[in-house]
């Protein structure tokens, strides 16, 4: 079956612009995660969605970052007024219910802020 | 402090040689341990995981890992490396019911010489 799909695969934007990153999880996966992977750093947890529960936003680095998940499926991560330090690979992962279920990752969106 | 250390940033091995990638962790609770692999331009893929039971776990692609509580280690091994194993390898530790709070190592980049 189809894996986790992320779009776009690459995004170059000017500082100060807003960007939207999309994630389409594996069908039937109720849990969805966003991570950020910066050069020389480990994966950084951003936000977690589980079913209809309130999302865990504890990893979002600033109020410029937000995410939503519509209909329990597709998720969009929005970064407003992008800064150069936002340049990174943004990874989405989904999993079955059960917080130790293996994560299935998308190929990521490489964001470059110029 | 909770942390995961992958001491080797970069390793080069010859095809057919054996491989061991090191992972050491510092974690207050019973650790759940994971190894993920990231091929160029791809998302992360789960190689194997340890939750409990037999401390030697088998994974995909011929990989195995051994949990040694006394050494706080979870090293990844493969008896004979293939050129297609060239990738970035990440070790992660978490606790029961807490996937979103996985702590990730910085990764080990593996190059394979023909």
PDB file of C-alpha atoms in Angstrom:
ATOM      1  CA  UNK A   1       0.000   0.000   0.000  1.00  0.00           C
ATOM      2  CA  UNK A   2       0.935   3.641  -0.242  1.00  0.00           C
ATOM      3  CA  UNK A   3       3.248   5.060   2.351  1.00  0.00           C
ATOM      4  CA  UNK A   4       3.283   8.462   3.955  1.00  0.00           C
ATOM      5  CA  UNK A   5       3.253  11.129   1.282  1.00  0.00           C
ATOM      6  CA  UNK A   6       4.673  14.608   1.784  1.00  0.00           C
ATOM      7  CA  UNK A   7       4.554  17.583  -0.524  1.00  0.00           C
ATOM      8  CA  UNK A   8       6.320  19.493  -1.776  1.00  0.00           C
ATOM      9  CA  UNK A   9       9.565  17.558  -1.645  1.00  0.00           C
ATOM     10  CA  UNK A  10      11.520  20.793  -1.838  1.00  0.00           C
ATOM     11  CA  UNK A  11      10.523  24.346  -1.035  1.00  0.00           C
ATOM     12  CA  UNK A  12      12.588  27.481  -1.381  1.00  0.00           C
ATOM     13  CA  UNK A  13      11.063  30.606   0.069  1.00  0.00           C
ATOM     14  CA  UNK A  14      12.103  34.113   0.926  1.00  0.00           C
ATOM     15  CA  UNK A  15      12.490  35.183   4.497  1.00  0.00           C
ATOM     16  CA  UNK A  16       9.238  36.547   5.827  1.00  0.00           C
ATOM     17  CA  UNK A  17       6.972  34.499   3.582  1.00  0.00           C
ATOM     18  CA  UNK A  18       4.520  31.899   4.858  1.00  0.00           C
ATOM     19  CA  UNK A  19       4.799  28.254   3.805  1.00  0.00           C
ATOM     20  CA  UNK A  20       2.506  25.254   4.025  1.00  0.00           C
ATOM     21  CA  UNK A  21       3.778  21.709   4.110  1.00  0.00           C
ATOM     22  CA  UNK A  22       1.429  18.814   3.508  1.00  0.00           C
ATOM     23  CA  UNK A  23       1.376  15.282   4.860  1.00  0.00           C
ATOM     24  CA  UNK A  24      -0.890  12.466   3.742  1.00  0.00           C
ATOM     25  CA  UNK A  25      -0.542   9.592   6.229  1.00  0.00           C
ATOM     26  CA  UNK A  26      -1.040   5.908   5.683  1.00  0.00           C
ATOM     27  CA  UNK A  27      -4.719   5.062   5.535  1.00  0.00           C
ATOM     28  CA  UNK A  28      -5.938   3.812   8.880  1.00  0.00           C
ATOM     29  CA  UNK A  29      -3.130   5.345  10.886  1.00  0.00           C
ATOM     30  CA  UNK A  30      -4.677   7.414  13.610  1.00  0.00           C
ATOM     31  CA  UNK A  31      -1.482   8.954  14.921  1.00  0.00           C
ATOM     32  CA  UNK A  32       0.432  11.603  12.994  1.00  0.00           C
ATOM     33  CA  UNK A  33       3.680  13.301  13.950  1.00  0.00           C
ATOM     34  CA  UNK A  34       5.697  16.172  12.577  1.00  0.00           C
ATOM     35  CA  UNK A  35       9.450  16.297  13.142  1.00  0.00           C
ATOM     36  CA  UNK A  36      12.166  18.688  12.079  1.00  0.00           C
ATOM     37  CA  UNK A  37      15.574  17.443  11.033  1.00  0.00           C
ATOM     38  CA  UNK A  38      18.231  20.113  10.997  1.00  0.00           C
ATOM     39  CA  UNK A  39      21.797  19.671   9.830  1.00  0.00           C
ATOM     40  CA  UNK A  40      23.925  18.281  12.615  1.00  0.00           C
ATOM     41  CA  UNK A  41      21.006  17.787  14.945  1.00  0.00           C
ATOM     42  CA  UNK A  42      18.780  14.898  15.810  1.00  0.00           C
ATOM     43  CA  UNK A  43      15.128  14.726  14.994  1.00  0.00           C
ATOM     44  CA  UNK A  44      13.140  17.348  16.827  1.00  0.00           C
ATOM     45  CA  UNK A  45       9.538  16.550  17.739  1.00  0.00           C
ATOM     46  CA  UNK A  46       7.132  19.299  16.715  1.00  0.00           C
ATOM     47  CA  UNK A  47       3.522  18.192  17.062  1.00  0.00           C
ATOM     48  CA  UNK A  48       1.423  15.049  17.486  1.00  0.00           C
ATOM     49  CA  UNK A  49      -2.142  14.263  16.468  1.00  0.00           C
ATOM     50  CA  UNK A  50      -4.073  11.264  17.750  1.00  0.00           C
ATOM     51  CA  UNK A  51      -7.586  10.726  16.518  1.00  0.00           C
ATOM     52  CA  UNK A  52      -9.958  13.398  17.748  1.00  0.00           C
ATOM     53  CA  UNK A  53      -7.892  14.253  20.789  1.00  0.00           C
ATOM     54  CA  UNK A  54      -6.384  17.677  21.241  1.00  0.00           C
ATOM     55  CA  UNK A  55      -2.982  17.746  19.531  1.00  0.00           C
ATOM     56  CA  UNK A  56       0.226  17.793  21.527  1.00  0.00           C
ATOM     57  CA  UNK A  57       1.868  21.020  20.410  1.00  0.00           C
ATOM     58  CA  UNK A  58       4.598  20.981  23.008  1.00  0.00           C
ATOM     59  CA  UNK A  59       7.387  20.729  20.447  1.00  0.00           C
ATOM     60  CA  UNK A  60       6.486  23.708  18.301  1.00  0.00           C
ATOM     61  CA  UNK A  61       9.425  26.126  18.541  1.00  0.00           C
ATOM     62  CA  UNK A  62       7.441  29.342  18.268  1.00  0.00           C
ATOM     63  CA  UNK A  63       3.978  30.706  17.617  1.00  0.00           C
ATOM     64  CA  UNK A  64       4.921  31.088  13.958  1.00  0.00           C
ATOM     65  CA  UNK A  65       4.449  27.338  13.675  1.00  0.00           C
ATOM     66  CA  UNK A  66       1.031  25.731  13.553  1.00  0.00           C
ATOM     67  CA  UNK A  67      -0.486  22.552  12.229  1.00  0.00           C
ATOM     68  CA  UNK A  68      -3.866  21.107  11.613  1.00  0.00           C
ATOM     69  CA  UNK A  69      -5.227  17.756  10.674  1.00  0.00           C
ATOM     70  CA  UNK A  70      -8.494  17.708   8.832  1.00  0.00           C
ATOM     71  CA  UNK A  71     -10.849  14.776   8.989  1.00  0.00           C
ATOM     72  CA  UNK A  72      -8.313  12.730  10.855  1.00  0.00           C
ATOM     73  CA  UNK A  73      -6.226  12.296   7.742  1.00  0.00           C
ATOM     74  CA  UNK A  74      -4.235  14.918   5.860  1.00  0.00           C
ATOM     75  CA  UNK A  75      -2.179  17.329   7.927  1.00  0.00           C
ATOM     76  CA  UNK A  76      -0.737  20.721   7.066  1.00  0.00           C
ATOM     77  CA  UNK A  77       2.183  22.326   8.876  1.00  0.00           C
ATOM     78  CA  UNK A  78       2.240  26.088   8.438  1.00  0.00           C
ATOM     79  CA  UNK A  79       5.204  28.300   9.139  1.00  0.00           C
ATOM     80  CA  UNK A  80       4.460  32.008   9.140  1.00  0.00           C
ATOM     81  CA  UNK A  81       7.011  34.749   8.533  1.00  0.00           C
ATOM     82  CA  UNK A  82       9.740  32.234   7.824  1.00  0.00           C
ATOM     83  CA  UNK A  83      13.236  32.819   9.157  1.00  0.00           C
ATOM     84  CA  UNK A  84      16.511  31.420   7.914  1.00  0.00           C
ATOM     85  CA  UNK A  85      16.781  29.218  10.978  1.00  0.00           C
ATOM     86  CA  UNK A  86      13.604  27.454   9.834  1.00  0.00           C
ATOM     87  CA  UNK A  87      15.593  25.870   7.011  1.00  0.00           C
ATOM     88  CA  UNK A  88      15.492  22.131   7.622  1.00  0.00           C
ATOM     89  CA  UNK A  89      13.896  18.910   6.477  1.00  0.00           C
ATOM     90  CA  UNK A  90      10.394  18.536   7.858  1.00  0.00           C
ATOM     91  CA  UNK A  91       9.387  14.938   8.321  1.00  0.00           C
ATOM     92  CA  UNK A  92       5.924  13.577   8.825  1.00  0.00           C
ATOM     93  CA  UNK A  93       5.264  10.156  10.311  1.00  0.00           C
ATOM     94  CA  UNK A  94       2.162   8.168  11.029  1.00  0.00           C
ATOM     95  CA  UNK A  95       1.435   5.106  13.086  1.00  0.00           C
ATOM     96  CA  UNK A  96      -1.342   2.887  14.266  1.00  0.00           C
ATOM     97  CA  UNK A  97      -2.995   3.539  17.589  1.00  0.00           C
ATOM     98  CA  UNK A  98      -0.607   2.651  20.360  1.00  0.00           C
ATOM     99  CA  UNK A  99       2.134   4.998  21.242  1.00  0.00           C
ATOM    100  CA  UNK A 100       4.916   2.530  20.694  1.00  0.00           C
ATOM    101  CA  UNK A 101       3.683   1.456  17.294  1.00  0.00           C
ATOM    102  CA  UNK A 102       6.445   1.838  14.730  1.00  0.00           C
ATOM    103  CA  UNK A 103       6.592   5.185  13.000  1.00  0.00           C
ATOM    104  CA  UNK A 104       6.244   5.256   9.225  1.00  0.00           C
ATOM    105  CA  UNK A 105       7.980   8.295   7.802  1.00  0.00           C
ATOM    106  CA  UNK A 106       7.458  10.244   4.635  1.00  0.00           C
ATOM    107  CA  UNK A 107      10.396  11.368   2.513  1.00  0.00           C
ATOM    108  CA  UNK A 108      10.240  14.829   3.996  1.00  0.00           C
ATOM    109  CA  UNK A 109      10.052  18.370   2.717  1.00  0.00           C
ATOM    110  CA  UNK A 110      13.360  20.188   2.440  1.00  0.00           C
ATOM    111  CA  UNK A 111      12.680  23.831   3.286  1.00  0.00           C
ATOM    112  CA  UNK A 112      15.219  26.482   2.385  1.00  0.00           C
ATOM    113  CA  UNK A 113      14.636  30.027   3.535  1.00  0.00           C
ATOM    114  CA  UNK A 114      16.742  32.571   1.656  1.00  0.00           C
TER     115      UNK A 114
ATOM    116  CA  UNK B   1      19.595  14.157  31.508  1.00  0.00           C
ATOM    117  CA  UNK B   2      18.057  11.877  28.945  1.00  0.00           C
ATOM    118  CA  UNK B   3      20.174  11.431  25.867  1.00  0.00           C
ATOM    119  CA  UNK B   4      21.238   9.142  23.078  1.00  0.00           C
ATOM    120  CA  UNK B   5      24.818   9.092  21.902  1.00  0.00           C
ATOM    121  CA  UNK B   6      26.011   7.651  18.655  1.00  0.00           C
ATOM    122  CA  UNK B   7      29.766   8.043  19.030  1.00  0.00           C
ATOM    123  CA  UNK B   8      30.619   7.474  15.384  1.00  0.00           C
ATOM    124  CA  UNK B   9      29.537  10.274  13.097  1.00  0.00           C
ATOM    125  CA  UNK B  10      30.802   8.546  10.004  1.00  0.00           C
ATOM    126  CA  UNK B  11      31.921   4.973   9.299  1.00  0.00           C
ATOM    127  CA  UNK B  12      33.313   3.453   6.126  1.00  0.00           C
ATOM    128  CA  UNK B  13      33.411  -0.295   5.602  1.00  0.00           C
ATOM    129  CA  UNK B  14      34.158  -2.541   2.685  1.00  0.00           C
ATOM    130  CA  UNK B  15      31.379  -4.517   1.094  1.00  0.00           C
ATOM    131  CA  UNK B  16      31.157  -7.919   2.728  1.00  0.00           C
ATOM    132  CA  UNK B  17      32.766  -6.748   5.957  1.00  0.00           C
ATOM    133  CA  UNK B  18      30.985  -6.904   9.285  1.00  0.00           C
ATOM    134  CA  UNK B  19      29.449  -3.803  10.812  1.00  0.00           C
ATOM    135  CA  UNK B  20      28.732  -2.543  14.293  1.00  0.00           C
ATOM    136  CA  UNK B  21      27.146   0.837  14.947  1.00  0.00           C
ATOM    137  CA  UNK B  22      27.220   2.000  18.532  1.00  0.00           C
ATOM    138  CA  UNK B  23      24.394   3.524  20.508  1.00  0.00           C
ATOM    139  CA  UNK B  24      24.564   4.512  24.159  1.00  0.00           C
ATOM    140  CA  UNK B  25      21.686   6.010  26.058  1.00  0.00           C
ATOM    141  CA  UNK B  26      20.923   7.728  29.300  1.00  0.00           C
ATOM    142  CA  UNK B  27      17.313   7.258  30.307  1.00  0.00           C
ATOM    143  CA  UNK B  28      15.559   7.260  33.648  1.00  0.00           C
ATOM    144  CA  UNK B  29      12.776   4.794  32.904  1.00  0.00           C
ATOM    145  CA  UNK B  30      12.689   1.379  31.288  1.00  0.00           C
ATOM    146  CA  UNK B  31      13.898   2.145  27.785  1.00  0.00           C
ATOM    147  CA  UNK B  32      12.202   1.224  24.562  1.00  0.00           C
ATOM    148  CA  UNK B  33      14.907   1.238  21.900  1.00  0.00           C
ATOM    149  CA  UNK B  34      14.777   1.656  18.161  1.00  0.00           C
ATOM    150  CA  UNK B  35      17.064   1.737  15.158  1.00  0.00           C
ATOM    151  CA  UNK B  36      15.940   3.574  12.036  1.00  0.00           C
ATOM    152  CA  UNK B  37      17.688   3.881   8.686  1.00  0.00           C
ATOM    153  CA  UNK B  38      17.455   6.830   6.313  1.00  0.00           C
ATOM    154  CA  UNK B  39      18.593   6.320   2.737  1.00  0.00           C
ATOM    155  CA  UNK B  40      19.442   9.419   0.679  1.00  0.00           C
ATOM    156  CA  UNK B  41      16.329  11.408  -0.113  1.00  0.00           C
ATOM    157  CA  UNK B  42      14.139   8.993   1.790  1.00  0.00           C
ATOM    158  CA  UNK B  43      12.245   9.021   5.048  1.00  0.00           C
ATOM    159  CA  UNK B  44      13.309   6.983   8.019  1.00  0.00           C
ATOM    160  CA  UNK B  45      12.515   3.282   8.060  1.00  0.00           C
ATOM    161  CA  UNK B  46      12.353   1.154  11.186  1.00  0.00           C
ATOM    162  CA  UNK B  47      15.051  -1.520  11.234  1.00  0.00           C
ATOM    163  CA  UNK B  48      14.253  -3.077  14.589  1.00  0.00           C
ATOM    164  CA  UNK B  49      13.033  -2.342  18.083  1.00  0.00           C
ATOM    165  CA  UNK B  50      13.466  -3.643  21.594  1.00  0.00           C
ATOM    166  CA  UNK B  51      10.726  -3.445  24.176  1.00  0.00           C
ATOM    167  CA  UNK B  52      11.334  -6.454  26.423  1.00  0.00           C
ATOM    168  CA  UNK B  53      12.293 -10.109  26.405  1.00  0.00           C
ATOM    169  CA  UNK B  54      15.208 -11.496  24.447  1.00  0.00           C
ATOM    170  CA  UNK B  55      17.918  -8.873  24.442  1.00  0.00           C
ATOM    171  CA  UNK B  56      19.089  -9.845  20.962  1.00  0.00           C
ATOM    172  CA  UNK B  57      16.589  -8.623  18.437  1.00  0.00           C
ATOM    173  CA  UNK B  58      16.453  -9.334  14.751  1.00  0.00           C
ATOM    174  CA  UNK B  59      15.397  -6.741  12.236  1.00  0.00           C
ATOM    175  CA  UNK B  60      14.951  -6.282   8.557  1.00  0.00           C
ATOM    176  CA  UNK B  61      17.711  -6.382   5.958  1.00  0.00           C
ATOM    177  CA  UNK B  62      19.783  -8.785   8.034  1.00  0.00           C
ATOM    178  CA  UNK B  63      20.396  -6.393  10.907  1.00  0.00           C
ATOM    179  CA  UNK B  64      20.360  -7.280  14.578  1.00  0.00           C
ATOM    180  CA  UNK B  65      20.902  -5.369  17.783  1.00  0.00           C
ATOM    181  CA  UNK B  66      21.701  -6.337  21.332  1.00  0.00           C
ATOM    182  CA  UNK B  67      20.370  -4.557  24.393  1.00  0.00           C
ATOM    183  CA  UNK B  68      22.888  -4.465  27.234  1.00  0.00           C
ATOM    184  CA  UNK B  69      21.335  -2.843  30.266  1.00  0.00           C
ATOM    185  CA  UNK B  70      24.571  -2.854  32.252  1.00  0.00           C
ATOM    186  CA  UNK B  71      26.292  -0.878  29.536  1.00  0.00           C
ATOM    187  CA  UNK B  72      23.275   1.250  28.558  1.00  0.00           C
ATOM    188  CA  UNK B  73      23.917   0.245  24.986  1.00  0.00           C
ATOM    189  CA  UNK B  74      21.941  -0.940  22.006  1.00  0.00           C
ATOM    190  CA  UNK B  75      24.467  -1.581  19.265  1.00  0.00           C
ATOM    191  CA  UNK B  76      23.425  -2.446  15.744  1.00  0.00           C
ATOM    192  CA  UNK B  77      25.233  -5.199  13.867  1.00  0.00           C
ATOM    193  CA  UNK B  78      25.302  -6.852  10.493  1.00  0.00           C
ATOM    194  CA  UNK B  79      27.618  -9.747   9.612  1.00  0.00           C
ATOM    195  CA  UNK B  80      28.135  -8.806   5.968  1.00  0.00           C
ATOM    196  CA  UNK B  81      27.454  -5.343   4.611  1.00  0.00           C
ATOM    197  CA  UNK B  82      26.012  -4.738   1.145  1.00  0.00           C
ATOM    198  CA  UNK B  83      26.555  -1.594  -0.926  1.00  0.00           C
ATOM    199  CA  UNK B  84      22.852  -0.805  -0.550  1.00  0.00           C
ATOM    200  CA  UNK B  85      23.316  -0.452   3.211  1.00  0.00           C
ATOM    201  CA  UNK B  86      25.005   2.915   2.690  1.00  0.00           C
ATOM    202  CA  UNK B  87      22.712   5.301   4.563  1.00  0.00           C
ATOM    203  CA  UNK B  88      22.260   7.263   7.773  1.00  0.00           C
ATOM    204  CA  UNK B  89      21.408   5.233  10.854  1.00  0.00           C
ATOM    205  CA  UNK B  90      19.578   6.638  13.850  1.00  0.00           C
ATOM    206  CA  UNK B  91      19.162   5.195  17.312  1.00  0.00           C
ATOM    207  CA  UNK B  92      16.244   6.363  19.440  1.00  0.00           C
ATOM    208  CA  UNK B  93      15.004   5.704  22.974  1.00  0.00           C
ATOM    209  CA  UNK B  94      11.601   6.214  24.484  1.00  0.00           C
ATOM    210  CA  UNK B  95       9.331   4.907  27.187  1.00  0.00           C
ATOM    211  CA  UNK B  96       6.142   2.922  27.163  1.00  0.00           C
ATOM    212  CA  UNK B  97       3.276   4.830  25.664  1.00  0.00           C
ATOM    213  CA  UNK B  98       5.342   7.806  24.628  1.00  0.00           C
ATOM    214  CA  UNK B  99       6.332   7.681  20.975  1.00  0.00           C
ATOM    215  CA  UNK B 100       6.151  11.444  20.656  1.00  0.00           C
ATOM    216  CA  UNK B 101       8.921  11.907  23.163  1.00  0.00           C
ATOM    217  CA  UNK B 102      11.453   9.681  21.487  1.00  0.00           C
ATOM    218  CA  UNK B 103      14.982  10.909  22.026  1.00  0.00           C
ATOM    219  CA  UNK B 104      17.080  10.589  18.925  1.00  0.00           C
ATOM    220  CA  UNK B 105      20.780  10.245  18.373  1.00  0.00           C
ATOM    221  CA  UNK B 106      22.489  12.444  15.820  1.00  0.00           C
ATOM    222  CA  UNK B 107      22.983   9.553  13.456  1.00  0.00           C
ATOM    223  CA  UNK B 108      25.867   7.606  11.980  1.00  0.00           C
ATOM    224  CA  UNK B 109      26.569   7.933   8.298  1.00  0.00           C
ATOM    225  CA  UNK B 110      27.653   4.657   6.740  1.00  0.00           C
ATOM    226  CA  UNK B 111      29.635   4.505   3.515  1.00  0.00           C
ATOM    227  CA  UNK B 112      30.335   1.187   1.811  1.00  0.00           C
ATOM    228  CA  UNK B 113      33.364   0.705  -0.396  1.00  0.00           C
ATOM    229  CA  UNK B 114      33.094  -1.772  -3.258  1.00  0.00           C
TER     230      UNK B 114
END
